[in-house]
């Protein structure tokens, strides 16, 4: 504790920088880093090395080796490089390795060396080859920028949604620029390049010459440039040994530093934490590391071996063959607590807690001093905040003990910040472990979010740790444990050395009915790995038929999909499978499949009734279903045929089908309809008016209304209409016409088979009580009272009005 600030280095009067070891690297590198293409992902991400790179002449028989390591040097993957020469390596935001080849092809590999996909940067790049490349990150995703042999730039701002942009030509550019980088301004990616003493900014349409504000005179070339992690600031290293630092727009200068070294640096990156007023740049040469900022002096470190710089959100990672270190600005809370002779409330509280453990009365003196100043809450908050920025668990515990000690003397201090910090540090310490190798800082962790961290643990196949973190933080199952188990199951199906039965059983025993887990998604992954039988076994555990059926159709297991759809009782799902089967099978096989599934056959018939009548007829013919076939021809005679001859022909076919079905009633009724149609056509020709498509009763009624009583009676005899029905029809028609004399003659033509009460009722309905009285007297004794009441009611009603 007394030497805790020994590794603090002041940069001017406002900031301290410290460098501490993250890991002692245990990787067995056979070559120096300078002889390899190197790529390291931010946020404590993995490291990729391409051995035997093409910058050195090697025997043609020696293949380069692509190796991937965790940040602690633990091997993740190793594979022989069998493709073309590689110009640059870089990691995407999803921790996929992008390998940019000389021919413009970009190969994408997973964290464990599995090939994912590839894409091309265009024909122009293929023809002119790639001189240099950059992988950069924007709010849209990860991008690739290419410098071709024709000294033209091509870029894509998002490799996930590849849209190539050919940047404008730089006037007079006859050689490769001395240095260049990508900038992101107002959601658009730009290229900044240096040609001698000139700087050019390329956007999608223009090439503009730009000049840094306040640049010292005498610059004849820019040797290196670096953009900050957030793309807000830019640093330029000139051939005069000056480093210019300013905004990325080059309109505002922050400072300029003379490092007195004119040799071009190997790397130059920004080193600043969010919301810090101090901006600094780290410059690396072969054996020297320099931190420069807005101060007359710099911080210098000696590098014992080849090193590589990785810019981070709040600092810089530095790794070499033997060590992996982190250089950053000391946070304000840590500085106030640990600075020599500090009287900050956090420093006093830490001392008070230390004296309390010694059982010294000085603890009370320190506490009283803090309380007298009214700064106890601030002291607790400082200790909590400083604990988050400490890498060593021992120091974290000291600070948290001090915060807990101070909380005891506060009445209403909210515990959330303390509890959350304890949880976050426990998570961070777990992932910083050497065997995990993700050295996130607290600032990076908060920027990355817990969900992304869990995704990265899943990507590394660290499922137990991810589940423990979810359970410890009590994350909702759908966002936490369920999601991780689903990823584990998707990985499990890729283990081809285990039988389908064992894999399916293991997955089901582990997942069970865990909410949020879709067995169909896991089965889809199994099918994608070429394990169709395993996919079918996994689908048996899927409770939702709507999720089973689409995958079974994709797997060309249509008949099984049909069975599952029928079991679900979802008619829409059954229709989906039927239409798929219809397109997949020939007509005969399709109909045979339907015959084995009565429910599907019934639904398909309903579909055909509305959409495919010809197919419906074929179904009836194949099944020898003459009854339905007859009904089909009857519907067709009215739906499709307009000519009377066509209708009659269709009805004759229907009658024949009914005879085959031994349904004589339907056959006779159909023949009667044919006779009626012919008769109606003849009536139209002879009498005019409209008779076609009328029913037999309506035809008789129409004839009576037209005064063709004899024809109506003849029609009734031809079609054997009972007398009672004919009298009703004639009675109704004459009453509607108000032909009361004809009605009276008709009533006297012979004895009424329906009696005379209907005559009374019809007359009363037409409000003719006079005619009603005529028939009331003829009503039989059993109905006479009812008839008289009807007439009397009508008379009383008229009198009341």
Short mmCIF file of C-alpha atoms in Angstrom, two decimals, residues 199-684:
data_model
loop_
_atom_site.label_atom_id
_atom_site.label_comp_id
_atom_site.label_asym_id
_atom_site.label_seq_id
_atom_site.Cartn_x
_atom_site.Cartn_y
_atom_site.Cartn_z
CA UNK A 199 -3.55 15.85 -46.54
CA UNK A 200 -6.61 14.78 -48.52
CA UNK A 201 -10.04 13.86 -47.20
CA UNK A 202 -12.10 11.53 -49.39
CA UNK A 203 -15.83 11.11 -49.03
CA UNK A 204 -18.27 9.35 -51.34
CA UNK A 205 -18.18 12.14 -53.94
CA UNK A 206 -15.29 14.55 -53.46
CA UNK A 207 -11.59 14.74 -52.71
CA UNK A 208 -10.73 17.75 -50.55
CA UNK A 209 -7.33 19.08 -49.50
CA UNK A 210 -7.29 19.79 -45.77
CA UNK A 211 -4.80 21.50 -43.48
CA UNK A 212 -4.50 20.84 -39.73
CA UNK A 213 -5.11 23.95 -37.67
CA UNK A 214 -1.96 25.42 -36.13
CA UNK A 215 0.47 22.87 -37.63
CA UNK A 216 4.12 23.81 -37.10
CA UNK A 217 5.92 24.91 -40.29
CA UNK A 218 8.58 22.86 -42.05
CA UNK A 219 6.59 19.66 -42.45
CA UNK A 220 7.44 17.87 -45.68
CA UNK A 221 5.77 14.54 -44.90
CA UNK A 222 3.37 12.84 -42.50
CA UNK A 223 4.73 9.48 -41.33
CA UNK A 224 1.93 8.15 -39.14
CA UNK A 225 -1.64 9.03 -38.19
CA UNK A 226 -4.01 7.72 -35.53
CA UNK A 227 -7.69 8.28 -34.87
CA UNK A 228 -9.13 7.95 -31.37
CA UNK A 229 -11.35 5.06 -30.26
CA UNK A 230 -14.46 7.22 -30.64
CA UNK A 231 -13.29 8.88 -33.92
CA UNK A 232 -13.44 12.31 -32.29
CA UNK A 233 -9.70 13.06 -32.26
CA UNK A 234 -6.77 12.69 -34.64
CA UNK A 235 -3.00 12.55 -34.18
CA UNK A 236 -0.40 13.17 -36.91
CA UNK A 237 3.31 12.29 -36.69
CA UNK A 238 5.45 14.46 -38.99
CA UNK A 239 8.92 14.00 -40.40
CA UNK A 240 10.08 16.86 -38.17
CA UNK A 241 9.43 14.76 -35.07
CA UNK A 242 6.33 16.72 -34.06
CA UNK A 243 3.06 15.11 -33.07
CA UNK A 244 0.00 17.21 -33.85
CA UNK A 245 -3.15 16.39 -31.84
CA UNK A 246 -6.56 17.82 -32.56
CA UNK A 247 -10.13 17.09 -33.53
CA UNK A 248 -10.84 14.65 -36.34
CA UNK A 249 -12.21 17.52 -38.45
CA UNK A 250 -8.67 19.07 -38.26
CA UNK A 251 -10.30 22.42 -37.48
CA UNK A 252 -9.23 22.56 -33.85
CA UNK A 253 -5.80 21.91 -32.41
CA UNK A 254 -5.46 20.44 -28.93
CA UNK A 255 -1.67 20.50 -28.63
CA UNK A 256 1.58 19.79 -30.43
CA UNK A 257 4.54 17.89 -29.01
CA UNK A 258 8.13 17.62 -30.19
CA UNK A 259 9.38 14.12 -29.39
CA UNK A 260 12.81 14.79 -30.97
CA UNK A 261 12.66 11.51 -32.87
CA UNK A 262 12.29 11.66 -36.63
CA UNK A 263 12.20 7.93 -37.29
CA UNK A 264 8.68 6.77 -38.16
CA UNK A 265 7.04 4.92 -35.26
CA UNK A 266 5.81 1.35 -35.58
CA UNK A 267 2.49 2.28 -34.03
CA UNK A 268 0.69 5.32 -32.71
CA UNK A 269 -2.61 5.09 -30.81
CA UNK A 270 -4.72 7.28 -28.54
CA UNK A 271 -4.83 6.69 -24.80
CA UNK A 272 -7.60 8.54 -22.98
CA UNK A 273 -10.57 7.62 -20.84
CA UNK A 274 -14.15 8.86 -21.40
CA UNK A 275 -14.96 12.31 -19.99
CA UNK A 276 -11.28 13.00 -19.32
CA UNK A 277 -9.96 16.48 -20.04
CA UNK A 278 -6.47 15.10 -20.67
CA UNK A 279 -5.82 13.69 -24.14
CA UNK A 280 -2.74 11.60 -24.75
CA UNK A 281 -1.19 9.58 -27.55
CA UNK A 282 1.04 6.51 -27.15
CA UNK A 283 3.83 6.16 -29.71
CA UNK A 284 5.89 2.97 -30.07
CA UNK A 285 9.24 2.40 -31.74
CA UNK A 286 11.33 -0.76 -31.68
CA UNK A 287 12.44 -0.44 -28.06
CA UNK A 288 10.77 2.72 -26.82
CA UNK A 289 7.24 3.64 -25.75
CA UNK A 290 6.29 7.26 -25.30
CA UNK A 291 3.13 8.84 -23.86
CA UNK A 292 2.66 12.45 -24.98
CA UNK A 293 -0.07 14.98 -24.35
CA UNK A 294 -0.63 18.63 -23.55
CA UNK A 295 2.45 18.83 -21.35
CA UNK A 296 6.05 19.85 -21.95
CA UNK A 297 7.35 16.46 -20.84
CA UNK A 298 6.43 12.95 -21.92
CA UNK A 299 6.31 9.60 -20.18
CA UNK A 300 8.76 7.07 -21.58
CA UNK A 301 9.04 3.32 -21.13
CA UNK A 302 11.68 0.92 -22.37
CA UNK A 303 10.42 -2.03 -24.38
CA UNK A 304 12.47 -5.17 -23.80
CA UNK A 305 10.98 -7.01 -26.78
CA UNK A 306 8.72 -6.57 -29.78
CA UNK A 307 5.40 -5.23 -28.64
CA UNK A 308 1.99 -4.52 -30.14
CA UNK A 309 -0.46 -1.79 -29.11
CA UNK A 310 -4.21 -2.32 -28.92
CA UNK A 311 -6.29 0.87 -28.45
CA UNK A 312 -9.14 0.55 -25.98
CA UNK A 313 -12.00 2.76 -24.86
CA UNK A 314 -10.11 3.87 -21.74
CA UNK A 315 -6.48 3.01 -22.41
CA UNK A 316 -4.05 0.89 -24.39
CA UNK A 317 -3.21 -2.79 -24.14
CA UNK A 318 0.42 -3.66 -24.80
CA UNK A 319 1.41 -7.26 -25.39
CA UNK A 320 4.67 -8.92 -26.29
CA UNK A 321 6.11 -12.42 -26.30
CA UNK A 322 6.21 -12.56 -22.49
CA UNK A 323 3.75 -10.04 -21.04
CA UNK A 324 0.40 -8.37 -21.58
CA UNK A 325 0.01 -4.97 -19.91
CA UNK A 326 -2.55 -2.18 -19.68
CA UNK A 327 -1.62 1.51 -19.83
CA UNK A 328 -4.25 4.07 -18.87
CA UNK A 329 -4.90 7.36 -17.18
CA UNK A 330 -5.47 6.96 -13.46
CA UNK A 331 -9.19 7.60 -12.79
CA UNK A 332 -10.10 10.64 -10.71
CA UNK A 333 -11.46 8.62 -7.76
CA UNK A 334 -8.29 6.52 -7.53
CA UNK A 335 -6.10 9.57 -7.88
CA UNK A 336 -7.86 11.42 -5.06
CA UNK A 337 -7.71 8.43 -2.71
CA UNK A 338 -4.15 7.22 -3.33
CA UNK A 339 -2.29 10.43 -4.22
CA UNK A 340 0.45 11.17 -1.72
CA UNK A 341 -0.72 13.33 1.20
CA UNK A 342 -4.26 13.31 -0.14
CA UNK A 343 -6.91 14.69 2.23
CA UNK A 344 -9.82 13.68 0.00
CA UNK A 345 -12.76 12.16 1.90
CA UNK A 346 -12.18 8.77 0.25
CA UNK A 347 -8.54 8.73 1.36
CA UNK A 348 -9.49 9.57 4.94
CA UNK A 349 -12.18 6.88 4.98
CA UNK A 350 -9.70 4.28 3.72
CA UNK A 351 -7.28 5.25 6.48
CA UNK A 352 -10.09 5.16 9.03
CA UNK A 353 -11.00 1.62 8.05
CA UNK A 354 -7.37 0.53 8.16
CA UNK A 355 -6.96 1.97 11.66
CA UNK A 356 -10.24 0.35 12.72
CA UNK A 357 -8.86 -3.05 11.79
CA UNK A 358 -5.84 -2.27 13.98
CA UNK A 359 -8.27 -1.32 16.77
CA UNK A 360 -6.74 2.16 16.85
CA UNK A 361 -8.54 5.28 18.09
CA UNK A 362 -7.28 7.10 15.00
CA UNK A 363 -10.20 5.53 13.15
CA UNK A 364 -12.58 7.68 15.17
CA UNK A 365 -10.48 10.79 14.53
CA UNK A 366 -10.55 10.26 10.75
CA UNK A 367 -14.28 9.59 10.78
CA UNK A 368 -15.00 12.71 12.82
CA UNK A 369 -12.94 14.79 10.43
CA UNK A 370 -14.96 13.48 7.45
CA UNK A 371 -18.28 13.98 9.23
CA UNK A 372 -17.40 17.51 10.33
CA UNK A 373 -16.83 18.39 6.68
CA UNK A 374 -20.13 16.69 5.75
CA UNK A 375 -18.34 14.51 3.19
CA UNK A 376 -19.04 10.98 4.40
CA UNK A 377 -21.41 10.20 1.53
CA UNK A 378 -18.82 11.48 -0.94
CA UNK A 379 -16.14 9.37 0.77
CA UNK A 380 -18.21 6.19 0.44
CA UNK A 381 -18.96 6.93 -3.21
CA UNK A 382 -15.29 7.58 -3.95
CA UNK A 383 -14.26 4.25 -2.45
CA UNK A 384 -16.95 2.38 -4.39
CA UNK A 385 -15.97 4.07 -7.65
CA UNK A 386 -12.24 3.53 -7.10
CA UNK A 387 -12.83 -0.17 -6.37
CA UNK A 388 -14.32 -0.55 -9.86
CA UNK A 389 -11.15 0.76 -11.48
CA UNK A 390 -8.77 -1.52 -9.60
CA UNK A 391 -7.46 -4.65 -11.24
CA UNK A 392 -6.20 -6.52 -8.17
CA UNK A 393 -8.93 -8.19 -6.05
CA UNK A 394 -7.06 -7.38 -2.81
CA UNK A 395 -7.25 -3.66 -3.46
CA UNK A 396 -10.88 -3.97 -4.55
CA UNK A 397 -11.69 -5.60 -1.21
CA UNK A 398 -9.88 -2.90 0.75
CA UNK A 399 -11.82 -0.15 -0.92
CA UNK A 400 -15.15 -1.94 -0.60
CA UNK A 401 -14.48 -2.64 3.09
CA UNK A 402 -13.81 1.06 3.56
CA UNK A 403 -17.07 1.91 1.76
CA UNK A 404 -18.97 -0.62 3.88
CA UNK A 405 -17.36 0.81 7.02
CA UNK A 406 -18.43 4.33 6.05
CA UNK A 407 -21.99 3.21 5.27
CA UNK A 408 -22.42 2.11 8.88
CA UNK A 409 -22.34 5.77 9.95
CA UNK A 410 -24.92 6.93 7.40
CA UNK A 411 -28.64 6.73 8.05
CA UNK A 412 -30.03 6.70 4.53
CA UNK A 413 -27.29 5.73 2.10
CA UNK A 414 -28.87 3.80 -0.84
CA UNK A 415 -27.22 0.37 -1.05
CA UNK A 416 -27.73 -0.12 -4.79
CA UNK A 417 -24.40 1.32 -5.93
CA UNK A 418 -22.44 -0.77 -3.41
CA UNK A 419 -24.32 -3.99 -4.23
CA UNK A 420 -24.04 -3.49 -7.98
CA UNK A 421 -20.33 -2.74 -7.74
CA UNK A 422 -19.75 -5.94 -5.75
CA UNK A 423 -21.65 -7.92 -8.38
CA UNK A 424 -19.84 -6.27 -11.30
CA UNK A 425 -16.41 -6.84 -9.76
CA UNK A 426 -17.17 -10.48 -9.09
CA UNK A 427 -18.12 -10.90 -12.75
CA UNK A 428 -15.04 -8.99 -13.93
CA UNK A 429 -12.67 -10.99 -11.74
CA UNK A 430 -14.16 -14.21 -13.08
CA UNK A 431 -13.64 -13.29 -16.74
CA UNK A 432 -10.17 -11.83 -16.09
CA UNK A 433 -8.98 -15.22 -14.92
CA UNK A 434 -6.01 -16.51 -16.94
CA UNK A 435 -7.97 -19.48 -18.31
CA UNK A 436 -10.77 -17.18 -19.53
CA UNK A 437 -8.60 -14.32 -20.75
CA UNK A 438 -10.98 -11.39 -21.15
CA UNK A 439 -9.27 -8.47 -19.34
CA UNK A 440 -12.17 -6.02 -19.37
CA UNK A 441 -11.97 -2.87 -17.31
CA UNK A 442 -15.02 -1.61 -15.44
CA UNK A 443 -15.50 1.20 -18.00
CA UNK A 444 -15.32 -1.24 -20.92
CA UNK A 445 -17.69 -3.64 -19.17
CA UNK A 446 -20.33 -0.95 -18.74
CA UNK A 447 -19.96 0.13 -22.36
CA UNK A 448 -20.09 -3.46 -23.63
CA UNK A 449 -23.15 -4.45 -21.47
CA UNK A 450 -23.72 -7.79 -19.77
CA UNK A 451 -25.64 -9.21 -22.74
CA UNK A 452 -22.71 -8.73 -25.12
CA UNK A 453 -20.33 -10.17 -22.52
CA UNK A 454 -22.52 -13.28 -22.25
CA UNK A 455 -22.51 -13.55 -26.05
CA UNK A 456 -18.72 -13.49 -26.03
CA UNK A 457 -18.53 -16.16 -23.35
CA UNK A 458 -20.89 -18.29 -25.42
CA UNK A 459 -18.72 -17.65 -28.47
CA UNK A 460 -15.76 -19.04 -26.51
CA UNK A 461 -17.94 -22.04 -25.47
CA UNK A 462 -17.64 -21.08 -21.81
CA UNK A 463 -21.21 -22.15 -21.11
CA UNK A 464 -20.87 -23.03 -17.39
CA UNK A 465 -19.35 -19.65 -16.55
CA UNK A 466 -22.00 -17.81 -18.58
CA UNK A 467 -24.78 -19.69 -16.76
CA UNK A 468 -23.21 -19.00 -13.37
CA UNK A 469 -23.06 -15.28 -14.19
CA UNK A 470 -26.73 -15.29 -15.26
CA UNK A 471 -27.80 -17.03 -12.08
CA UNK A 472 -25.63 -14.78 -9.92
CA UNK A 473 -27.03 -11.60 -11.50
CA UNK A 474 -30.55 -13.10 -11.52
CA UNK A 475 -31.12 -12.26 -15.16
CA UNK A 476 -34.49 -13.25 -16.68
CA UNK A 477 -34.33 -16.79 -18.02
CA UNK A 478 -35.20 -15.83 -21.59
CA UNK A 479 -32.31 -13.33 -21.68
CA UNK A 480 -29.92 -15.44 -19.63
CA UNK A 481 -29.85 -19.16 -18.88
CA UNK A 482 -32.34 -20.20 -21.59
CA UNK A 483 -30.43 -18.36 -24.30
CA UNK A 484 -27.11 -19.85 -23.21
CA UNK A 485 -28.52 -23.37 -23.03
CA UNK A 486 -29.87 -22.93 -26.55
CA UNK A 487 -26.37 -21.94 -27.76
CA UNK A 488 -24.91 -24.94 -25.90
CA UNK A 489 -27.38 -27.25 -27.61
CA UNK A 490 -26.53 -25.78 -31.02
CA UNK A 491 -22.87 -26.51 -30.31
CA UNK A 492 -23.71 -29.99 -29.02
CA UNK A 493 -25.31 -31.04 -32.31
CA UNK A 494 -22.03 -30.31 -34.09
CA UNK A 495 -20.26 -33.12 -32.17
CA UNK A 496 -20.45 -35.77 -34.85
CA UNK A 497 -18.57 -38.38 -32.83
CA UNK A 498 -21.66 -38.83 -30.60
CA UNK A 499 -24.71 -40.77 -31.80
CA UNK A 500 -27.94 -38.96 -32.70
CA UNK A 501 -29.83 -40.74 -29.93
CA UNK A 502 -27.30 -39.75 -27.24
CA UNK A 503 -27.13 -36.14 -28.38
CA UNK A 504 -30.92 -35.76 -28.47
CA UNK A 505 -31.28 -37.35 -25.03
CA UNK A 506 -28.53 -35.19 -23.52
CA UNK A 507 -30.06 -32.01 -24.91
CA UNK A 508 -33.53 -32.91 -23.66
CA UNK A 509 -32.25 -33.83 -20.20
CA UNK A 510 -30.40 -30.52 -19.96
CA UNK A 511 -33.05 -28.27 -21.45
CA UNK A 512 -36.30 -30.00 -20.52
CA UNK A 513 -39.12 -27.48 -20.75
CA UNK A 514 -36.90 -24.45 -20.15
CA UNK A 515 -38.86 -21.35 -21.20
CA UNK A 516 -37.49 -19.45 -24.16
CA UNK A 517 -35.70 -22.46 -25.69
CA UNK A 518 -36.81 -23.47 -29.18
CA UNK A 519 -36.06 -27.07 -30.08
CA UNK A 520 -36.87 -26.23 -33.69
CA UNK A 521 -33.95 -23.76 -33.82
CA UNK A 522 -31.64 -26.44 -32.43
CA UNK A 523 -33.01 -28.96 -34.92
CA UNK A 524 -32.40 -26.46 -37.73
CA UNK A 525 -28.76 -26.21 -36.65
CA UNK A 526 -28.52 -30.01 -36.61
CA UNK A 527 -29.96 -30.18 -40.12
CA UNK A 528 -27.50 -27.50 -41.23
CA UNK A 529 -24.70 -29.74 -39.94
CA UNK A 530 -25.97 -32.63 -42.06
CA UNK A 531 -27.66 -34.53 -39.22
CA UNK A 532 -31.22 -34.87 -40.48
CA UNK A 533 -32.14 -37.81 -38.24
CA UNK A 534 -30.95 -35.91 -35.16
CA UNK A 535 -33.05 -32.95 -36.26
CA UNK A 536 -36.16 -35.15 -36.45
CA UNK A 537 -35.48 -36.56 -32.96
CA UNK A 538 -35.11 -33.04 -31.58
CA UNK A 539 -38.33 -31.92 -33.22
CA UNK A 540 -40.15 -34.58 -31.22
CA UNK A 541 -39.45 -32.43 -28.14
CA UNK A 542 -40.80 -29.26 -29.79
CA UNK A 543 -44.29 -28.64 -28.34
CA UNK A 544 -45.33 -26.15 -31.04
CA UNK A 545 -46.37 -27.81 -34.29
CA UNK A 546 -46.11 -24.47 -36.04
CA UNK A 547 -42.35 -24.60 -35.40
CA UNK A 548 -41.98 -28.28 -36.36
CA UNK A 549 -43.69 -28.22 -39.74
CA UNK A 550 -41.62 -25.55 -41.59
CA UNK A 551 -38.36 -27.33 -40.77
CA UNK A 552 -39.76 -30.74 -41.77
CA UNK A 553 -40.78 -29.24 -45.10
CA UNK A 554 -37.30 -27.80 -45.53
CA UNK A 555 -35.89 -31.26 -44.79
CA UNK A 556 -38.20 -32.74 -47.48
CA UNK A 557 -40.03 -34.80 -44.87
CA UNK A 558 -43.36 -33.63 -46.20
CA UNK A 559 -45.45 -36.63 -45.17
CA UNK A 560 -44.20 -36.40 -41.60
CA UNK A 561 -44.90 -32.66 -41.72
CA UNK A 562 -48.47 -33.42 -42.83
CA UNK A 563 -48.97 -35.78 -39.90
CA UNK A 564 -47.67 -33.18 -37.46
CA UNK A 565 -49.86 -30.49 -38.97
CA UNK A 566 -52.95 -32.69 -38.68
CA UNK A 567 -52.11 -33.51 -35.05
CA UNK A 568 -51.91 -29.79 -34.30
CA UNK A 569 -55.48 -29.19 -35.49
CA UNK A 570 -54.34 -25.99 -37.22
CA UNK A 571 -56.08 -25.94 -40.61
CA UNK A 572 -53.84 -23.14 -41.94
CA UNK A 573 -50.81 -25.28 -41.17
CA UNK A 574 -52.38 -28.27 -42.93
CA UNK A 575 -53.12 -26.14 -46.00
CA UNK A 576 -49.50 -24.97 -46.04
CA UNK A 577 -48.23 -28.54 -46.08
CA UNK A 578 -50.80 -29.61 -48.70
CA UNK A 579 -49.76 -26.88 -51.11
CA UNK A 580 -46.12 -27.81 -50.56
CA UNK A 581 -46.89 -31.49 -51.20
CA UNK A 582 -48.80 -30.61 -54.35
CA UNK A 583 -45.77 -28.84 -55.78
CA UNK A 584 -43.36 -31.53 -54.63
CA UNK A 585 -45.16 -34.78 -55.64
CA UNK A 586 -46.62 -35.91 -58.94
CA UNK A 587 -50.41 -35.92 -59.17
CA UNK A 588 -50.90 -39.63 -58.51
CA UNK A 589 -48.64 -39.76 -55.46
CA UNK A 590 -50.23 -36.62 -54.10
CA UNK A 591 -53.73 -38.11 -54.32
CA UNK A 592 -52.56 -41.38 -52.75
CA UNK A 593 -51.05 -39.43 -49.85
CA UNK A 594 -54.36 -37.64 -49.34
CA UNK A 595 -56.30 -40.92 -49.31
CA UNK A 596 -54.26 -42.03 -46.30
CA UNK A 597 -55.11 -38.80 -44.42
CA UNK A 598 -58.92 -38.33 -44.32
CA UNK A 599 -58.74 -34.95 -42.54
CA UNK A 600 -56.25 -33.60 -45.05
CA UNK A 601 -58.37 -34.94 -47.91
CA UNK A 602 -61.47 -33.22 -46.54
CA UNK A 603 -59.64 -29.90 -46.14
CA UNK A 604 -58.16 -30.15 -49.61
CA UNK A 605 -61.61 -30.77 -51.06
CA UNK A 606 -62.86 -27.62 -49.37
CA UNK A 607 -59.93 -25.75 -50.86
CA UNK A 608 -60.60 -27.13 -54.33
CA UNK A 609 -64.29 -26.18 -54.14
CA UNK A 610 -63.22 -22.55 -54.06
CA UNK A 611 -59.96 -22.59 -56.00
CA UNK A 612 -59.46 -25.67 -58.23
CA UNK A 613 -62.69 -27.27 -59.49
CA UNK A 614 -60.95 -29.48 -62.04
CA UNK A 615 -58.76 -30.99 -59.34
CA UNK A 616 -61.86 -31.61 -57.22
CA UNK A 617 -63.47 -33.53 -60.11
CA UNK A 618 -60.31 -35.63 -60.50
CA UNK A 619 -60.40 -36.43 -56.78
CA UNK A 620 -64.00 -37.66 -57.01
CA UNK A 621 -63.23 -39.70 -60.12
CA UNK A 622 -60.19 -41.33 -58.53
CA UNK A 623 -62.22 -42.28 -55.44
CA UNK A 624 -65.26 -43.41 -57.57
CA UNK A 625 -67.33 -41.04 -55.43
CA UNK A 626 -70.27 -40.80 -57.83
CA UNK A 627 -72.55 -39.11 -55.30
CA UNK A 628 -70.17 -36.13 -54.85
CA UNK A 629 -69.37 -36.21 -58.56
CA UNK A 630 -73.07 -35.78 -59.35
CA UNK A 631 -73.29 -32.86 -56.91
CA UNK A 632 -70.18 -31.38 -58.54
CA UNK A 633 -71.76 -31.47 -62.02
CA UNK A 634 -74.97 -29.88 -60.70
CA UNK A 635 -72.96 -26.97 -59.21
CA UNK A 636 -70.92 -26.75 -62.38
CA UNK A 637 -74.06 -26.56 -64.52
CA UNK A 638 -75.06 -23.32 -62.82
CA UNK A 639 -71.63 -21.88 -62.01
CA UNK A 640 -69.88 -22.32 -65.34
CA UNK A 641 -72.53 -22.87 -68.05
CA UNK A 642 -74.63 -20.04 -69.45
CA UNK A 643 -76.14 -21.81 -72.47
CA UNK A 644 -79.17 -23.97 -71.78
CA UNK A 645 -77.69 -26.82 -73.80
CA UNK A 646 -74.55 -26.84 -71.68
CA UNK A 647 -76.56 -26.85 -68.48
CA UNK A 648 -78.73 -29.71 -69.63
CA UNK A 649 -75.64 -31.69 -70.66
CA UNK A 650 -74.04 -31.12 -67.27
CA UNK A 651 -77.25 -32.13 -65.51
CA UNK A 652 -77.45 -35.28 -67.62
CA UNK A 653 -73.90 -36.15 -66.51
CA UNK A 654 -74.94 -35.53 -62.92
CA UNK A 655 -77.99 -37.77 -63.33
CA UNK A 656 -75.80 -40.56 -64.72
CA UNK A 657 -73.46 -40.18 -61.72
CA UNK A 658 -76.40 -40.40 -59.32
CA UNK A 659 -77.63 -43.60 -60.99
CA UNK A 660 -74.13 -45.05 -60.56
CA UNK A 661 -74.28 -44.03 -56.91
CA UNK A 662 -77.70 -45.80 -56.72
CA UNK A 663 -79.35 -42.58 -55.60
CA UNK A 664 -82.51 -42.78 -57.70
CA UNK A 665 -84.19 -39.88 -55.92
CA UNK A 666 -81.36 -37.49 -56.80
CA UNK A 667 -81.25 -38.86 -60.35
CA UNK A 668 -85.01 -38.38 -60.84
CA UNK A 669 -84.86 -34.89 -59.33
CA UNK A 670 -82.05 -34.03 -61.74
CA UNK A 671 -84.03 -35.31 -64.73
CA UNK A 672 -87.03 -33.25 -63.59
CA UNK A 673 -84.82 -30.21 -63.46
CA UNK A 674 -83.71 -30.90 -67.03
CA UNK A 675 -87.36 -31.10 -68.14
CA UNK A 676 -88.12 -27.89 -66.27
CA UNK A 677 -85.24 -26.07 -67.95
CA UNK A 678 -86.41 -27.14 -71.42
CA UNK A 679 -89.97 -26.11 -70.58
CA UNK A 680 -88.85 -22.74 -69.23
CA UNK A 681 -86.91 -22.07 -72.44
CA UNK A 682 -90.03 -22.91 -74.47
CA UNK A 683 -92.18 -20.64 -72.28
CA UNK A 684 -89.75 -17.76 -72.79
#
